XYZ file of C-alpha atoms in Angstrom:
273
model
C 0.104 12.878 -54.019
C -1.276 9.969 -51.996
C 0.700 8.905 -48.914
C 0.015 5.721 -46.961
C 1.819 4.096 -44.047
C 2.764 0.484 -44.677
C 4.444 -2.147 -42.529
C 7.788 -1.283 -44.145
C 7.393 2.511 -43.922
C 5.780 4.812 -46.501
C 4.227 4.429 -49.914
C 3.849 7.568 -52.022
C 1.662 7.372 -55.109
C 1.026 10.003 -57.777
C 4.334 11.673 -56.896
C 4.228 13.980 -59.905
C 6.373 16.657 -58.242
C 8.807 14.413 -56.385
C 11.982 13.019 -57.928
C 14.216 11.202 -55.463
C 17.253 11.583 -57.678
C 16.771 15.296 -58.327
C 16.014 16.029 -54.674
C 18.906 14.065 -53.179
C 21.513 15.025 -55.756
C 20.962 18.784 -55.970
C 23.489 19.753 -53.296
C 21.230 20.265 -50.297
C 22.336 17.140 -48.394
C 25.351 14.840 -48.379
C 24.444 11.704 -46.427
C 23.051 9.496 -49.148
C 24.266 6.727 -51.407
C 22.917 5.213 -54.602
C 21.820 1.730 -53.590
C 20.937 -0.571 -56.470
C 17.599 0.686 -57.747
C 17.241 3.312 -55.030
C 18.988 5.352 -52.373
C 20.110 4.923 -48.801
C 19.512 8.121 -46.832
C 20.786 9.061 -43.382
C 19.679 12.032 -41.261
C 20.710 12.484 -37.623
C 20.370 8.935 -36.256
C 17.649 7.981 -38.749
C 17.864 5.869 -41.891
C 15.676 4.978 -44.829
C 15.991 3.189 -48.120
C 13.967 4.901 -50.827
C 13.094 3.693 -54.309
C 11.170 5.297 -57.143
C 9.421 3.755 -60.120
C 7.669 6.376 -62.174
C 5.379 8.317 -59.855
C 5.475 5.705 -57.074
C 7.994 5.982 -54.242
C 8.559 3.532 -51.398
C 10.416 4.574 -48.263
C 11.568 1.656 -46.121
C 12.167 2.867 -42.564
C 11.285 2.170 -38.950
C 10.458 5.868 -38.468
C 7.958 6.821 -41.200
C 6.824 9.971 -39.391
C 10.363 11.329 -39.369
C 10.829 10.801 -43.096
C 7.358 12.065 -43.965
C 8.481 15.333 -42.389
C 12.017 15.083 -43.812
C 10.697 14.864 -47.374
C 8.102 17.602 -46.628
C 5.249 15.389 -47.793
C 2.697 17.815 -46.362
C 3.696 20.546 -48.859
C 1.909 20.913 -52.206
C 4.914 21.262 -54.492
C 2.657 21.222 -57.536
C 1.287 24.596 -56.475
C 4.766 25.997 -55.788
C 6.022 24.736 -59.152
C 3.089 26.439 -60.909
C 3.837 29.755 -59.205
C 7.512 29.693 -60.172
C 6.838 28.456 -63.697
C 4.817 31.631 -64.264
C 8.059 33.649 -64.239
C 9.128 33.615 -67.913
C 12.824 33.221 -67.139
C 12.061 30.213 -64.913
C 9.698 28.233 -67.133
C 12.336 25.955 -68.662
C 14.220 25.415 -65.402
C 10.993 24.752 -63.487
C 9.834 22.175 -66.033
C 13.184 20.388 -65.794
C 13.308 20.600 -61.999
C 9.722 20.138 -60.864
C 10.690 17.024 -58.900
C 13.068 18.921 -56.594
C 11.819 19.292 -53.023
C 13.426 21.180 -50.139
C 14.246 18.715 -47.390
C 13.631 19.488 -43.709
C 17.002 18.823 -42.165
C 18.559 19.155 -38.733
C 20.088 22.636 -38.203
C 23.156 21.398 -36.298
C 23.925 18.794 -38.962
C 23.508 21.448 -41.653
C 25.838 23.927 -39.936
C 28.606 21.344 -39.633
C 27.997 19.938 -43.121
C 28.016 23.293 -44.888
C 31.139 24.481 -43.079
C 32.718 21.393 -44.653
C 31.174 22.297 -48.028
C 32.992 25.628 -48.376
C 35.340 25.604 -51.405
C 34.769 21.886 -51.779
C 33.140 19.382 -54.140
C 30.288 17.006 -53.351
C 32.207 13.691 -53.427
C 34.853 15.075 -51.077
C 32.240 16.654 -48.784
C 30.449 13.316 -48.535
C 33.708 11.553 -47.727
C 34.674 13.953 -44.938
C 31.216 13.798 -43.361
C 31.194 10.000 -43.579
C 34.568 9.748 -41.836
C 33.453 12.147 -39.092
C 30.310 10.069 -38.532
C 32.381 6.881 -38.314
C 34.852 8.481 -35.921
C 32.407 10.172 -33.547
C 28.852 9.097 -34.313
C 26.924 6.383 -32.532
C 26.792 3.025 -34.268
C 23.319 2.281 -35.681
C 22.134 -0.775 -37.671
C 22.570 1.027 -40.990
C 25.963 2.582 -40.242
C 26.657 5.599 -38.023
C 24.526 8.451 -36.756
C 25.569 12.025 -37.307
C 27.488 12.981 -34.144
C 25.802 15.041 -31.484
C 27.453 18.261 -30.390
C 28.805 16.501 -27.315
C 30.299 13.727 -29.444
C 31.930 16.223 -31.796
C 33.408 18.061 -28.817
C 35.433 14.923 -28.098
C 37.367 15.484 -31.337
C 40.406 17.744 -31.476
C 41.423 20.064 -34.277
C 44.000 17.454 -35.218
C 41.272 14.800 -35.371
C 39.237 16.883 -37.802
C 42.344 17.465 -39.918
C 43.157 13.742 -39.893
C 39.615 13.042 -41.118
C 40.239 15.229 -44.154
C 38.728 18.581 -43.144
C 41.877 20.512 -44.072
C 41.796 24.227 -43.258
C 38.218 23.796 -41.987
C 39.413 21.712 -39.018
C 39.647 24.631 -36.542
C 36.269 25.927 -37.720
C 34.656 22.558 -36.991
C 36.376 22.355 -33.615
C 35.021 25.767 -32.645
C 31.551 25.206 -34.138
C 31.110 22.078 -32.021
C 31.577 24.255 -28.956
C 29.663 27.374 -29.962
C 26.649 26.019 -31.873
C 24.700 25.007 -28.784
C 21.012 24.167 -28.526
C 20.530 27.700 -27.209
C 22.311 29.198 -30.201
C 20.131 27.234 -32.614
C 16.959 28.169 -30.715
C 18.002 31.833 -30.901
C 18.587 31.595 -34.654
C 15.230 29.862 -35.181
C 13.431 32.590 -33.218
C 15.058 35.412 -35.202
C 13.853 37.016 -38.409
C 15.802 36.060 -41.513
C 18.155 39.056 -41.521
C 18.985 38.672 -37.823
C 19.417 34.911 -38.153
C 21.865 35.441 -41.016
C 23.938 37.805 -38.867
C 24.075 35.253 -36.045
C 25.180 32.482 -38.418
C 27.830 34.728 -39.977
C 29.294 35.071 -36.488
C 30.277 31.384 -36.567
C 33.820 30.987 -37.905
C 33.815 29.210 -41.243
C 30.317 30.426 -42.150
C 30.288 32.909 -45.027
C 27.268 34.370 -46.866
C 26.699 31.396 -49.189
C 27.087 28.844 -46.388
C 24.765 30.869 -44.147
C 22.144 30.982 -46.909
C 22.409 27.200 -47.341
C 21.969 26.643 -43.611
C 18.975 28.963 -43.568
C 17.358 27.209 -46.531
C 18.195 23.567 -45.878
C 18.377 23.553 -42.082
C 15.834 26.172 -41.059
C 13.334 26.091 -43.918
C 13.677 29.796 -44.700
C 12.443 30.166 -48.277
C 13.459 33.834 -48.434
C 17.111 32.960 -49.027
C 19.072 32.577 -52.255
C 22.487 30.871 -52.020
C 24.885 31.998 -54.741
C 27.841 29.792 -55.637
C 29.931 29.397 -58.784
C 27.113 27.628 -60.636
C 24.634 30.383 -59.828
C 27.146 33.094 -60.664
C 27.747 31.539 -64.087
C 24.012 31.118 -64.714
C 22.824 34.521 -63.516
C 25.750 36.940 -63.629
C 25.450 39.948 -65.951
C 27.209 43.268 -66.417
C 24.776 44.716 -63.868
C 24.675 41.687 -61.558
C 28.442 41.376 -61.336
C 28.776 40.241 -57.709
C 27.238 37.427 -55.702
C 25.629 39.978 -53.388
C 23.928 41.758 -56.298
C 22.672 38.469 -57.753
C 21.302 37.444 -54.374
C 19.554 40.767 -53.722
C 18.011 40.888 -57.202
C 16.493 37.419 -57.088
C 15.352 37.704 -53.481
C 13.371 40.768 -54.518
C 12.009 38.941 -57.561
C 10.940 35.636 -55.998
C 10.328 36.577 -52.350
C 9.422 33.636 -50.147
C 9.905 31.206 -53.049
C 13.499 32.333 -53.648
C 15.021 29.226 -52.109
C 13.043 26.840 -54.290
C 13.732 29.000 -57.347
C 17.429 28.774 -56.539
C 17.233 24.986 -56.442
C 15.414 24.905 -59.784
C 18.082 27.102 -61.378
C 20.937 25.196 -59.742
C 19.588 21.778 -60.754
C 18.803 22.895 -64.305
C 22.222 24.409 -64.947
C 24.302 21.752 -63.170
C 22.434 18.543 -64.004
C 20.274 19.236 -67.078
C 21.591 22.059 -69.224
C 25.220 20.987 -68.832
């Protein structure tokens, strides 16, 4: 993959293992919109418009360094794909999902977003997050930034409910007050098992949500979120609970478990179906 900075942002050539559509639409982020022949993408208070034609991607942004990191352009996904493809049960899913990349996202935004995601569907999640950004986030040229913790603390439980959060409203109200910079720094400094325990102490964060936060917000590859799609794809008479599925595939794929999960999820939800 060849990456160059241009006046408009970034140009990515030979992007053999990078599909914008597969990466943005595989459930790891919610602040994007199909935009003509490309996508508009928001993260924190940053924005880009990204387009792909074959193996060439252009990213129009005034902060190319941020989005180079966001899209993890320094990671050789071809090598990771080859390692996972070597597992016989993953060959087909890996071939269909080789363009999926794990984004480097803001931990606070991920905690709030995945509390909203619990028992929810992607269109509704996107709508709730969008309304919260409009209600509390700073106005930026492309729309609204994701609210800071201080901005979210200005919202009441009733505000969150009015914005469509439903039963999650009190969880969001409390998370805005408890997920401080110090809390996030503590989670980042902890090993994976300890970090999971700390996240599970936040109301509204269950095992699947905690795994998603670890994978998408903290870059911990040794996680394996299990939702309904994964349960349907991987459940057996022996692996008859989410916890058993998670433990089995963590042991099998190790530090590549998170990417393997995304391959399986994308293949079963967007390709095989």
